[in-house]
Coordinates of C-alpha atoms in Angstrom, one line a residue:
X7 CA 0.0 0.0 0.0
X8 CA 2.8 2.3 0.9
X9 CA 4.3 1.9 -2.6
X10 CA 1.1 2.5 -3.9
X11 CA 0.3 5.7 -2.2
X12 CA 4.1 6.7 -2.9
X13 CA 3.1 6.5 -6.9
X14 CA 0.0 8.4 -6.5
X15 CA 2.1 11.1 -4.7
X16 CA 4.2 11.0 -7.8
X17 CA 1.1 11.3 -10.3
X18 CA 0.1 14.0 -8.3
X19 CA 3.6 16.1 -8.3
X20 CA 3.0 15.9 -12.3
X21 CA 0.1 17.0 -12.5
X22 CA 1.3 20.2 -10.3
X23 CA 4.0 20.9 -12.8
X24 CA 1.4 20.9 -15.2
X25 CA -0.9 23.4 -14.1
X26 CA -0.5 26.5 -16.3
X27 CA -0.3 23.9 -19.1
X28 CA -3.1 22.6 -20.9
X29 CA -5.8 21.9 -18.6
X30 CA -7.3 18.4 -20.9
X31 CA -3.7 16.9 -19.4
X32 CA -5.4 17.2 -15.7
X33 CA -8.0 14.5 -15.9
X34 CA -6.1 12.2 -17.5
X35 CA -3.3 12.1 -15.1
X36 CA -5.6 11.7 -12.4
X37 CA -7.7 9.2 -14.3
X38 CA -5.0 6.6 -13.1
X39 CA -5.9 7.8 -9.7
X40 CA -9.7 6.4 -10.5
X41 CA -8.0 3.0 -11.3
X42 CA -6.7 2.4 -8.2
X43 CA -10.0 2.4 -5.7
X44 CA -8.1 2.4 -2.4
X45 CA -5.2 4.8 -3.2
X46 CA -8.5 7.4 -4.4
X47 CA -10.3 6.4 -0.9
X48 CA -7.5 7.6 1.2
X49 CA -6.2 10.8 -0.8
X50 CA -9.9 12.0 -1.1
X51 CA -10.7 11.5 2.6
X52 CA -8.0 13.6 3.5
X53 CA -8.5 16.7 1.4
X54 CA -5.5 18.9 3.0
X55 CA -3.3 16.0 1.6
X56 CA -4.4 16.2 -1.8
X57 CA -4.5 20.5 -1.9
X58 CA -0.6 20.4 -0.1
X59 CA 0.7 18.6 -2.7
X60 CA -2.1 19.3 -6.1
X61 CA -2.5 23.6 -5.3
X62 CA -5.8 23.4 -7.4
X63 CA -8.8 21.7 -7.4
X64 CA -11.3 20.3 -10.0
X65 CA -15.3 21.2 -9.9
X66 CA -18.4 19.8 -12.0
X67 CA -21.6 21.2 -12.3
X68 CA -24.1 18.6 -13.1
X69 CA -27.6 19.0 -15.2
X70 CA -28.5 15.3 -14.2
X71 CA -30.0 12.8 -16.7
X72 CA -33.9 13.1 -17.1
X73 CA -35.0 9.7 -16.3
X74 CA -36.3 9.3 -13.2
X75 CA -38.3 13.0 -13.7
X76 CA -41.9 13.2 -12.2
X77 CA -44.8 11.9 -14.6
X78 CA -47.6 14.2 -14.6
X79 CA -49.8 11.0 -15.4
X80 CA -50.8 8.5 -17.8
X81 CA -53.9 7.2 -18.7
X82 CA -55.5 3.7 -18.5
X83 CA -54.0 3.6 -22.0
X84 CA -50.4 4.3 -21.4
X85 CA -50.0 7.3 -23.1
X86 CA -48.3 10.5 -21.1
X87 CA -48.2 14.4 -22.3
X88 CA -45.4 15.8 -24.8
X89 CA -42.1 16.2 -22.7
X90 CA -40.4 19.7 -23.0
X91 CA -37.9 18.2 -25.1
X92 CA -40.7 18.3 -27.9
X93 CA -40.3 22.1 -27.1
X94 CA -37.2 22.5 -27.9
X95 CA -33.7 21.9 -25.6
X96 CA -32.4 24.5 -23.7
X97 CA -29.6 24.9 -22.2
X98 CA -29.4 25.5 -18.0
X99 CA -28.8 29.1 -18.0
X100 CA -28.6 29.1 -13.7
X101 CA -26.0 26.3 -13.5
X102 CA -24.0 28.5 -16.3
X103 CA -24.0 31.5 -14.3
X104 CA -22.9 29.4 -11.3
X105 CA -20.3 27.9 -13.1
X106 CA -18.7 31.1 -14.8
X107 CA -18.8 33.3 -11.4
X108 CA -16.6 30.9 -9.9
X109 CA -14.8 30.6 -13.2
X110 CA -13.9 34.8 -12.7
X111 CA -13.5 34.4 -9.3
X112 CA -11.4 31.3 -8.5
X113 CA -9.3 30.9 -11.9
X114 CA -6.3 28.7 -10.6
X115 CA -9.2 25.7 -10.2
X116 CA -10.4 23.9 -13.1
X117 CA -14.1 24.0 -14.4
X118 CA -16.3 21.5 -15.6
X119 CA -20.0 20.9 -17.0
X120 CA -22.1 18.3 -17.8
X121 CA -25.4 18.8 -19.1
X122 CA -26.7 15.0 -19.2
X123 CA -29.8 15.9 -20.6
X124 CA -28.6 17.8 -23.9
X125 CA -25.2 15.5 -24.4
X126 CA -27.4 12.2 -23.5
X127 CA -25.1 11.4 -20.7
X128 CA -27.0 8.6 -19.4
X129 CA -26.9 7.2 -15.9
X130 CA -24.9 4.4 -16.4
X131 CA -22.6 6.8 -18.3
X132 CA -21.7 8.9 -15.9
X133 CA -19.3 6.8 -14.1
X134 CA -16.9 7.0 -16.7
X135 CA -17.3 10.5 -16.9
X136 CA -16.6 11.4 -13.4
X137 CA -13.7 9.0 -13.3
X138 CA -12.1 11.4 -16.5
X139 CA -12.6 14.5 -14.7
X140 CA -11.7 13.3 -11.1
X141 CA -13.6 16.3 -9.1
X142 CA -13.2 17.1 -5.7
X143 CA -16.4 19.3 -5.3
X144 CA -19.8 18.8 -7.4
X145 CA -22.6 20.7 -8.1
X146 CA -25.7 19.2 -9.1
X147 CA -29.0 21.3 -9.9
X148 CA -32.1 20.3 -9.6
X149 CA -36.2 20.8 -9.8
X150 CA -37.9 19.1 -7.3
X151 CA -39.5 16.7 -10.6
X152 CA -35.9 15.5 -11.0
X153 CA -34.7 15.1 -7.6
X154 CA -34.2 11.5 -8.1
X155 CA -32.0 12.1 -11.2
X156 CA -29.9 14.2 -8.7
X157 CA -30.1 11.5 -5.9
X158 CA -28.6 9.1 -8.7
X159 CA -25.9 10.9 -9.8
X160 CA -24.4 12.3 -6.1
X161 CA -25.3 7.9 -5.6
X162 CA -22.5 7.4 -8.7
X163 CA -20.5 10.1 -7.0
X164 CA -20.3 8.2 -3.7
X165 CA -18.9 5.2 -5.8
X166 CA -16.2 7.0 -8.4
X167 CA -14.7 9.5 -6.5
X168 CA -15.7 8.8 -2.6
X169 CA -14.0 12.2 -1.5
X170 CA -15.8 14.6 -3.5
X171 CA -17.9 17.2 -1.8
X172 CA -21.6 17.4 -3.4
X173 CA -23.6 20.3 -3.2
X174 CA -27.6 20.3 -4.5
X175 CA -29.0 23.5 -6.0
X176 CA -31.4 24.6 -8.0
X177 CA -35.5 25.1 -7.7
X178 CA -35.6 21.8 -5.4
X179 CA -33.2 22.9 -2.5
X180 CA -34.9 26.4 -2.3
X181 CA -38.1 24.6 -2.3
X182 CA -37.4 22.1 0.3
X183 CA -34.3 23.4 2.3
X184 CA -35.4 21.3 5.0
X185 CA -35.8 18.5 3.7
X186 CA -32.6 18.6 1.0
X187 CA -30.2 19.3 3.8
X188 CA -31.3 15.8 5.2
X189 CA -30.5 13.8 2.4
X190 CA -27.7 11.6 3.2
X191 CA -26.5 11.5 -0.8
X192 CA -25.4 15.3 -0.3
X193 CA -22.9 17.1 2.0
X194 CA -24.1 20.7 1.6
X195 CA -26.8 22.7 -0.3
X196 CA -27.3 26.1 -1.0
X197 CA -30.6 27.9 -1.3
X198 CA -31.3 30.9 -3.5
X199 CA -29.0 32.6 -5.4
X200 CA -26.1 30.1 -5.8
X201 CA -23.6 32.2 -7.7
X202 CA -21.7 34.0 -4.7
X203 CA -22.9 31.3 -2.4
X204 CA -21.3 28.3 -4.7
X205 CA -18.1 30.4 -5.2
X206 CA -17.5 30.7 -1.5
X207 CA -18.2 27.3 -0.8
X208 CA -15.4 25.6 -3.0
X209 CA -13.3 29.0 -1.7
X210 CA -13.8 27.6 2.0
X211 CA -13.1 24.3 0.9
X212 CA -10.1 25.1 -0.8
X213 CA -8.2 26.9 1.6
X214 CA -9.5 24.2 4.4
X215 CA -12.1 26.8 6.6
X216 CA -15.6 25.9 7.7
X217 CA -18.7 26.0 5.4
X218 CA -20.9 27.5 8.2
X219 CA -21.7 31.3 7.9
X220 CA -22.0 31.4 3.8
X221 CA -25.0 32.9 3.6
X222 CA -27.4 30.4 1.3
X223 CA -25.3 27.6 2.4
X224 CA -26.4 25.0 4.6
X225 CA -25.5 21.1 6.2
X226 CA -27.6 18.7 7.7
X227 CA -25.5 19.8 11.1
X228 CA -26.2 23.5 10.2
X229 CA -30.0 23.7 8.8
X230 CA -31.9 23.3 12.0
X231 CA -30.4 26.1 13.9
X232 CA -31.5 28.5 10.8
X233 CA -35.2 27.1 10.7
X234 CA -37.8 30.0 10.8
X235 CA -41.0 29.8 10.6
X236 CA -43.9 31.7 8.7
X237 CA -41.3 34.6 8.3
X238 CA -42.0 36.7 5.0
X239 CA -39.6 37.6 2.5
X240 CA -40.6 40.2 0.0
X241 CA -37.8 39.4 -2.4
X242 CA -39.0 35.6 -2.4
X243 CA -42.3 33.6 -2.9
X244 CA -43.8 33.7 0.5
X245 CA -42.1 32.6 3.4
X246 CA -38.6 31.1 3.6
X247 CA -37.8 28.0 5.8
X248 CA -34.2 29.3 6.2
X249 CA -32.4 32.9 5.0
X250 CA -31.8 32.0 1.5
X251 CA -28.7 33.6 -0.9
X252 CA -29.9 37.0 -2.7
X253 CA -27.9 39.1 -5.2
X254 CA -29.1 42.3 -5.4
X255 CA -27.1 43.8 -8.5
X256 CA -26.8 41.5 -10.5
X257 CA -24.4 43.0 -12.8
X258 CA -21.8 42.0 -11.2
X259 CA -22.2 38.8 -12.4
X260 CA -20.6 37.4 -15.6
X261 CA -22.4 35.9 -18.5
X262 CA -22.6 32.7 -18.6
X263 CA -19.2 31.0 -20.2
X264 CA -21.4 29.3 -23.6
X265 CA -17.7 27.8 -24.2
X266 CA -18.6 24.9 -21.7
X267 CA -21.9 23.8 -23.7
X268 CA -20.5 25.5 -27.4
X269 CA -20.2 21.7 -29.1
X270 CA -24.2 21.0 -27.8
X271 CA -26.8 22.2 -30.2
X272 CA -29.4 23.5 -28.4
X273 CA -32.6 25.0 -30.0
X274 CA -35.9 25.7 -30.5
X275 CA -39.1 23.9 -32.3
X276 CA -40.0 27.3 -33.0
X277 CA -36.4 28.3 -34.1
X278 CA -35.1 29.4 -37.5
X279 CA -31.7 28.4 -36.8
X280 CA -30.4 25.4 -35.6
X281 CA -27.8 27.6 -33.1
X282 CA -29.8 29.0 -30.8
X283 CA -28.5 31.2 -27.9
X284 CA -30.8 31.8 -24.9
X285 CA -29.9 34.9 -22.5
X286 CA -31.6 37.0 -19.7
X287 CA -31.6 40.7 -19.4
X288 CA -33.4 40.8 -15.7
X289 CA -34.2 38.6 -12.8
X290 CA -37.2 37.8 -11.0
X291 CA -41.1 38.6 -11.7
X292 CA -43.6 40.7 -9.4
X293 CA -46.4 39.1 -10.8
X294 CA -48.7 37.1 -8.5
X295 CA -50.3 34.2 -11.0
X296 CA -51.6 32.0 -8.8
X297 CA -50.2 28.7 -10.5
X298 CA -46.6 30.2 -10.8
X299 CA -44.1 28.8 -8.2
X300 CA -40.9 31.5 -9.1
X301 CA -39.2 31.7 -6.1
X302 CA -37.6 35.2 -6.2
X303 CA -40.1 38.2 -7.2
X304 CA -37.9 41.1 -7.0
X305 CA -37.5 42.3 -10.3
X306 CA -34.1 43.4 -11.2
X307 CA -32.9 44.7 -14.6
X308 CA -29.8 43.9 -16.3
X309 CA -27.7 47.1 -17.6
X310 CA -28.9 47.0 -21.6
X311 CA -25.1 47.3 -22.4
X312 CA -23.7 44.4 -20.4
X313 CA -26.7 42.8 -22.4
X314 CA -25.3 44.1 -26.0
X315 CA -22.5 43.2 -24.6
X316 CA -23.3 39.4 -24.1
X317 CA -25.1 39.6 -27.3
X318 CA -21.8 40.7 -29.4
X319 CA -19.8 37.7 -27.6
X320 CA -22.5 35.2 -28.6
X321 CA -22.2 36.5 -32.1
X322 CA -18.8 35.8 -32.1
X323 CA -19.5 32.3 -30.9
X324 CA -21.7 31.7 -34.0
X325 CA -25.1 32.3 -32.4
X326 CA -27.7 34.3 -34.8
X327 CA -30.6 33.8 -32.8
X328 CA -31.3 34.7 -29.4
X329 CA -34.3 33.5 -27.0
X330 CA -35.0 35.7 -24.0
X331 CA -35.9 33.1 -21.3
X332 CA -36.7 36.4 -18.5
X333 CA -39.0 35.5 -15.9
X334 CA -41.0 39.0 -17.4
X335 CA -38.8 40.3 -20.2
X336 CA -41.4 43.4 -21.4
X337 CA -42.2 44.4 -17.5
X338 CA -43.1 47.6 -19.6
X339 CA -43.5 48.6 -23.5
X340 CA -40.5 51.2 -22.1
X341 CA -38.2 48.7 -20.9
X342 CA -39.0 46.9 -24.7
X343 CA -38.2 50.3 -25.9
X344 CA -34.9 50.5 -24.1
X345 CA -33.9 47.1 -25.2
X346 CA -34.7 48.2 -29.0
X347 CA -33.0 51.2 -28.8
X348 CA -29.9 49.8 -27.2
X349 CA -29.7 47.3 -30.3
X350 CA -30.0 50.3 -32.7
X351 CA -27.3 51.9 -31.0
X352 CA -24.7 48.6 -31.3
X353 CA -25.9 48.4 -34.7
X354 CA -26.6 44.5 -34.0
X355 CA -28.2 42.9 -36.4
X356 CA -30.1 39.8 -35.2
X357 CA -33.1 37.5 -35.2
X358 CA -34.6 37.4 -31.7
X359 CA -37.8 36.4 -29.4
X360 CA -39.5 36.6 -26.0
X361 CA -41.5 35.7 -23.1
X362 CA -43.8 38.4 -22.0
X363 CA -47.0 39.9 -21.0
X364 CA -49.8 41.4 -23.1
X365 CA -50.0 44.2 -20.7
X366 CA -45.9 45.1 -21.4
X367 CA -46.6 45.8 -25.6
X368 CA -47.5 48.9 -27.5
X369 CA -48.1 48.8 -31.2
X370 CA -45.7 51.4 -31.5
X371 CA -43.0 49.1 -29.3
X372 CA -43.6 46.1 -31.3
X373 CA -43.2 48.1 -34.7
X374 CA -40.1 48.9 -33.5
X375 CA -38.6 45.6 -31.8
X376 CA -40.2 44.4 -35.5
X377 CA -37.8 46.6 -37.2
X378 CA -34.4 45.9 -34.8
X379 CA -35.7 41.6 -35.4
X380 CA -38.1 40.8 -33.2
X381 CA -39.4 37.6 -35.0
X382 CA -41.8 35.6 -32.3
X383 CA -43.5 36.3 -28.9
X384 CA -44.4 33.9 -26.1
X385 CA -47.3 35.3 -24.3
X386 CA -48.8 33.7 -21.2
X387 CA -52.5 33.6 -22.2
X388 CA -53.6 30.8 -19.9
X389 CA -57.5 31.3 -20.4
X390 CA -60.5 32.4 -22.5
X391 CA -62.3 34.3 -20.2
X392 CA -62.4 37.1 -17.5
X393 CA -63.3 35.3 -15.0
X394 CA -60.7 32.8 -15.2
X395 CA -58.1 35.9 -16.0
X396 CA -59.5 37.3 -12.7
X397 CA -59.4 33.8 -10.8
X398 CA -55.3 33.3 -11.7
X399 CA -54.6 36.8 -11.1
X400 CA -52.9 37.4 -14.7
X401 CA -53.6 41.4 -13.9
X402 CA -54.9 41.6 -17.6
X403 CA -57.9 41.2 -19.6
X404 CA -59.1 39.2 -22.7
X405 CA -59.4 42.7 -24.9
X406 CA -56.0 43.2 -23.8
X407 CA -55.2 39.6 -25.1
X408 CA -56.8 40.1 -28.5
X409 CA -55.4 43.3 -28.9
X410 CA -52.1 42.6 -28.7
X411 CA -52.1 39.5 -30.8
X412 CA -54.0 41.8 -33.3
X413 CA -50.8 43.9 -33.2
X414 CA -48.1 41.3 -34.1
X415 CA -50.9 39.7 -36.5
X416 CA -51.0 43.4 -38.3
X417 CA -46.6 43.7 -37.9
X418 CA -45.6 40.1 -39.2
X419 CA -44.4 39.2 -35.6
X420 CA -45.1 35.5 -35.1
X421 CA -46.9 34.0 -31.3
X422 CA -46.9 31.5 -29.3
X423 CA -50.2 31.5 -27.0
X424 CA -49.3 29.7 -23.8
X425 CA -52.6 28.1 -22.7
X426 CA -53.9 25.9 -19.8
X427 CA -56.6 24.0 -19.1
X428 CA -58.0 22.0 -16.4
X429 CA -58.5 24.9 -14.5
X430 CA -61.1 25.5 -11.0
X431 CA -63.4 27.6 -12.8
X432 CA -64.0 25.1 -15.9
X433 CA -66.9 23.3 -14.7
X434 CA -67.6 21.5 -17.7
X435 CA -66.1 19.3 -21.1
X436 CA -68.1 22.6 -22.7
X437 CA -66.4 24.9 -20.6
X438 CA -62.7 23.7 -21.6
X439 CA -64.0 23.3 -25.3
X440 CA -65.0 26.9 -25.1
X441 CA -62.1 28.5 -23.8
X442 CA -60.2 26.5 -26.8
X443 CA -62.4 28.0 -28.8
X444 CA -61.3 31.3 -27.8
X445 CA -57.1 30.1 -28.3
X446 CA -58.1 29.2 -31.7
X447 CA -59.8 32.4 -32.5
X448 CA -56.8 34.3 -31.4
X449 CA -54.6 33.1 -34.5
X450 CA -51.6 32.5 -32.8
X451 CA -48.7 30.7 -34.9
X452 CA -48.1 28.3 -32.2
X453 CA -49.7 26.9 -29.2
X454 CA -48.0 25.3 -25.9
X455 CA -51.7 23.6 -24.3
X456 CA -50.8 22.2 -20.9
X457 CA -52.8 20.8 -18.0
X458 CA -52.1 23.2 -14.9
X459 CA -50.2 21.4 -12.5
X460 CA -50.5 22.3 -8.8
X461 CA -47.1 22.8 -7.7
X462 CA -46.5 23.7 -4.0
X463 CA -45.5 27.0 -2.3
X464 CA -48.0 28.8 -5.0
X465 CA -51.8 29.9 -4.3
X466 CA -53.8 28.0 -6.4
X467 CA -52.1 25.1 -4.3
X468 CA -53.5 26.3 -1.0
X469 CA -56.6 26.8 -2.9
X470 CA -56.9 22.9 -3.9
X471 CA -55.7 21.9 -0.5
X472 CA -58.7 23.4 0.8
X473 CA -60.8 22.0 -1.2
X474 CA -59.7 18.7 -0.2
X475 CA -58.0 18.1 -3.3
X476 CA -54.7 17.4 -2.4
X477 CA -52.5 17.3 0.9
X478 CA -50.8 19.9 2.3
X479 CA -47.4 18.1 3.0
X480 CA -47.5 16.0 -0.2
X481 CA -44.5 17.0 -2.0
X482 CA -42.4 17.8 1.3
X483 CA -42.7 14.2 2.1
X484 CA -42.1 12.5 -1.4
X485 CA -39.0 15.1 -1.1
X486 CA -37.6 13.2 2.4
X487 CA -37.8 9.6 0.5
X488 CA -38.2 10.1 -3.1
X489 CA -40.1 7.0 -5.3
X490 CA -41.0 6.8 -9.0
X491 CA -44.6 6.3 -8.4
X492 CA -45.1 9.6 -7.5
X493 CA -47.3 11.9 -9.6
X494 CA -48.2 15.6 -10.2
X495 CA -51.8 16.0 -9.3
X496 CA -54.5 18.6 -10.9
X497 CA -57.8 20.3 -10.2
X498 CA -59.9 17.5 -10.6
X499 CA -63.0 19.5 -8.7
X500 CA -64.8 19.2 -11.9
X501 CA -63.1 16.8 -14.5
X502 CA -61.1 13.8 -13.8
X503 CA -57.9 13.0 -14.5
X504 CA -59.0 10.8 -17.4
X505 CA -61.2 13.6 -18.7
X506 CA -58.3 16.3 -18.7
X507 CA -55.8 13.6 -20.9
X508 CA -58.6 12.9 -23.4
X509 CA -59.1 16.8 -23.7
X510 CA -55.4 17.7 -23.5
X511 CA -55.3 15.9 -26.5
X512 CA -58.4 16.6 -28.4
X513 CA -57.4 20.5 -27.7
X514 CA -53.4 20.1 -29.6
X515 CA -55.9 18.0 -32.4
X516 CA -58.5 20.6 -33.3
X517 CA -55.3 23.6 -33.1
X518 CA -52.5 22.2 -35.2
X519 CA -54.6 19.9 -37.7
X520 CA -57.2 22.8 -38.9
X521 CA -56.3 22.8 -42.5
X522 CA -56.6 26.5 -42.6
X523 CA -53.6 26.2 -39.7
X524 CA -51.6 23.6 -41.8
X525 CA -51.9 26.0 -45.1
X526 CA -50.9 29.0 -43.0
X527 CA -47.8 27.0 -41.7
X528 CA -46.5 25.8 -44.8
X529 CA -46.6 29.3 -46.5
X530 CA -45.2 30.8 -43.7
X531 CA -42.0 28.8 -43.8
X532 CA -38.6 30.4 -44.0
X533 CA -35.8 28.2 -43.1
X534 CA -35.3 24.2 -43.5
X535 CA -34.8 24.5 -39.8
X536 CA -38.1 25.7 -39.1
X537 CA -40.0 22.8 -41.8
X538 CA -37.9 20.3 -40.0
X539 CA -39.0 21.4 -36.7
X540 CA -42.7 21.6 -37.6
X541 CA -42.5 18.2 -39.1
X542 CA -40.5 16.7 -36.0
X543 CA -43.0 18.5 -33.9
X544 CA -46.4 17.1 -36.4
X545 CA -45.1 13.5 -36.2
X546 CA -45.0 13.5 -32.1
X547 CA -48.7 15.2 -32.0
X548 CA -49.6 12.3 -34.7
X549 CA -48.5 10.0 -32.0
X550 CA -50.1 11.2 -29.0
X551 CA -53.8 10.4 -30.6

């Protein structure tokens, strides 16, 4: 053993030398380390030993494989919803900005990503891949619907490299702090904001200090003593079980470094080009629809230049097309304005589209943002009437709706209508068939028809937990122990389960196989990217019937 350990010492003196040098030399070199099980179980339980000698340290961020990801449902037939893949594949823009603020920050460690889902990094994969990069701390990021993708992974982790510190983030450990600090798979987690958080983490780490005191950072030793109950936090959703990590200019932060994911193609059914770059230009969303489960609702803009400035890199890269994935990208038509203007100033010339609210557009705006190449808009329309505009709290009105899809209509902007159904004040099969009506007689180019889901930590889930519809601790529960027969549930009030596939279906039938749609679509096409997509997209919907 002695012998043994006395050659790993000697690997490890190389790969010192090294540093400086290229960086793909690092995880070979330590590759051999991964070969030899016990040499790897006592150099990573003693981390001083391996930083004396090493000086730097590698770190993955993880988007974990989507295998295990919570089903909405299937019916008695078998068949389940279109996945968001059939959207399009995007890449993880919060792990990215995790990753490259630690990159800035802390440049004499190496950096890694993984995005399992894009790169089809399966499960029994990623054992090899961990074994190539050898890391000593790990990110993972997670929704709560694929925590037990995340469980997996830090579960290979244990196995491959014993020594390795794994952190969870993401939607799941601000949801559940709790409950994510107890899982024995992870050794830390941070909640909220991770950039900062993260960055001090592998810091503290590094240099050998204690984790305890990052703010947004927490152990199963450490997350008791910050419990709180019921207190409010205006910058978040509600109330916060423990002070979560909050960056209030959020400039300082750099964009995220697209050379990590630059050989993955992600893009867009909707897309004209197969390279598609998606960006923010703000964070957070003060809007208070009852279904939505954003955590953080203070708004905070990005400066317009940093964002040309992001937007020149990217074109650099070889990205033409950019998708603004803002929480609430128009929060007014002035802030569209700004953004339009700041393009005209750069003299950028690209091909770009957003989410956003009806109540955030001005014809004279979207003439504009026409003109600079605004190409598509993804409004959140939700439902066909008043009542049920009033009822989710949308803070706008079905003139407002038509209106404004009247305005792109007149400018040659393309939409997608983002509709639900399955919602408490459709009583009916009628009612939900009406409300598609209205969708339909909007004219939108697209259409993204979902059942509402009743996340936790929103209104409309206190709402249904009144009603006796679903429990109050459900999800915190499932969240301790995990299993795969768990299921999102819906506002079954009125319809059943059943009743909601049959017309989830019947609703994607009578929008996308109108002929008068089909006609419209085929004339309307202006890359081969965009028929393939449509055709992908046509084939999938053909299936689901």
């Amino acid at each position: 053993m002695a012998a043994e350990v006395t050659r790993a010492c000697s690997i490890i003196g190389k790969t010192r030398k090294n540093k400086g040098k290229s960086r793909q030399k690092v995880p070979n070199e330590r590759q051999l380390l991964c070969e030899k099980p016990r040499i790897l179980a006592i150099i990573s339980g003693c981390r001083q030993f391996r930083f004396i000698f090493e000086g730097i340290m590698n770190i993955l961020l993880i988007n974990p494989p989507g295998e295990n990801v919570v089903a909405e449902f299937q019916d008695s037939k078998g068949k389940g919803f279109l996945e968001v893949d059939d959207f399009g594949k995007f890449p993880p823009l919060g792990a990215l900005y995790v990753l490259s603020y630690a990159e800035k920050y802390l440049p004499d460690h190496h950096f890694y990503f993984l995005d399992c889902v894009a790169e089809k990094i399966s499960h029994a994969d990623l054992p090899e891949r961990l074994a190539e990069i050898a890391p000593d701390i790990i990110g993972v990021t997670s929704f709560t619907i694929s925590l037990m993708d995340a469980i997996k992974v830090a579960e290979a982790a244990r196995d491959v490299v014993p020594g390795a510190h794994l952190c969870l983030g993401g939607h799941h450990a601000t949801d559940f702090p709790l409950e994510a600090a107890k899982l024995d798979e992870f050794d830390s987690i941070v909640v909220g904001e991770g950039e900062q958080a993260f960055a001090s983490l592998i810091e503290n780490i590094a240099t050998g200090k204690e984790i305890t005191g990052i703010a947004g950072v927490y152990t199963r030793d450490t997350i008791e003593a910050h419990a709180r109950l019921n207190v409010r936090d205006p910058r978040f959703r509600g109330s916060m079980p423990v002070p979560p990590a909050y960056i209030e200019d959020i400039d300082i932060l750099p964009p995220p470094d697209r050379h990590h994911v630059a050989h993955i193609n992600y893009h867009s059914v909707v897309g004209m080009d197969a390279r598609l770059a998606t960006m923010i230009t703000s964070r957070g969303c003060p809007c208070k629809c009852t279904f939505c489960n954003v955590p953080c609702k203070q708004y905070r803009p990005r400066n317009l230049g940093l964002v040309m400035d992001e937007i020149e890199e990217c074109r650099r890269m070889g990205y033409r097309e950019f998708h603004f994935y803002d929480d609430l990208f128009n929060i007014t038509s002035r802030r569209l304005e700004e953004f339009c203007l700041a393009l005209k100033e750069r003299n950028l010339s690209v091909v770009w589209d957003f989410r956003g609210r009806v109540t955030g557009v001005t014809r004279e705006s979207l003439a504009l943002a026409k003109s600079l190449g605004l190409r598509l808009i993804f409004f959140g329309v939700e439902t066909g009437s008043d009542e049920g505009l009033r009822l989710l709290n949308k803070g706008c009105s079905i003139a407002q709706i038509r209106q404004a899809f009247q305005w792109c209509r007149e400018l040659g902007i393309k939409t997608v209508a983002d509709f639900m159904i399955g919602l408490p004040h459709e009583k009916s099969v009628d009612d939900v068939r009406e409300n598609i009506d209205f969708l339909i007689s909007l004219r939108p180019d697209y259409a993204q028809i979902g059942i509402m889901n009743l996340y936790p930590h929103t209104e409309i889930y206190s709402q249904a937990v009144e009603k006796g519809l679903v429990e109050l601790n459900r999800w915190s529960e499932w969240a301790k122990n995990p299993t795969r027969d768990f299921r999102v549930e819906h506002w079954t009030e009125f319809l059943s389960e059943e009743e909601l596939v049959r017309l989830h279906r019947e609703s994607y039938r009578r929008f996308y196989f109108r002929l008068s749609y089909i006609m419209r679509s085929i004339v309307g096409l202006r890359s081969f990217h965009e028929f393939k997509s449509k055709v992908t997209g046509a084939l999938k919907l053909l299936i689901l019937q």
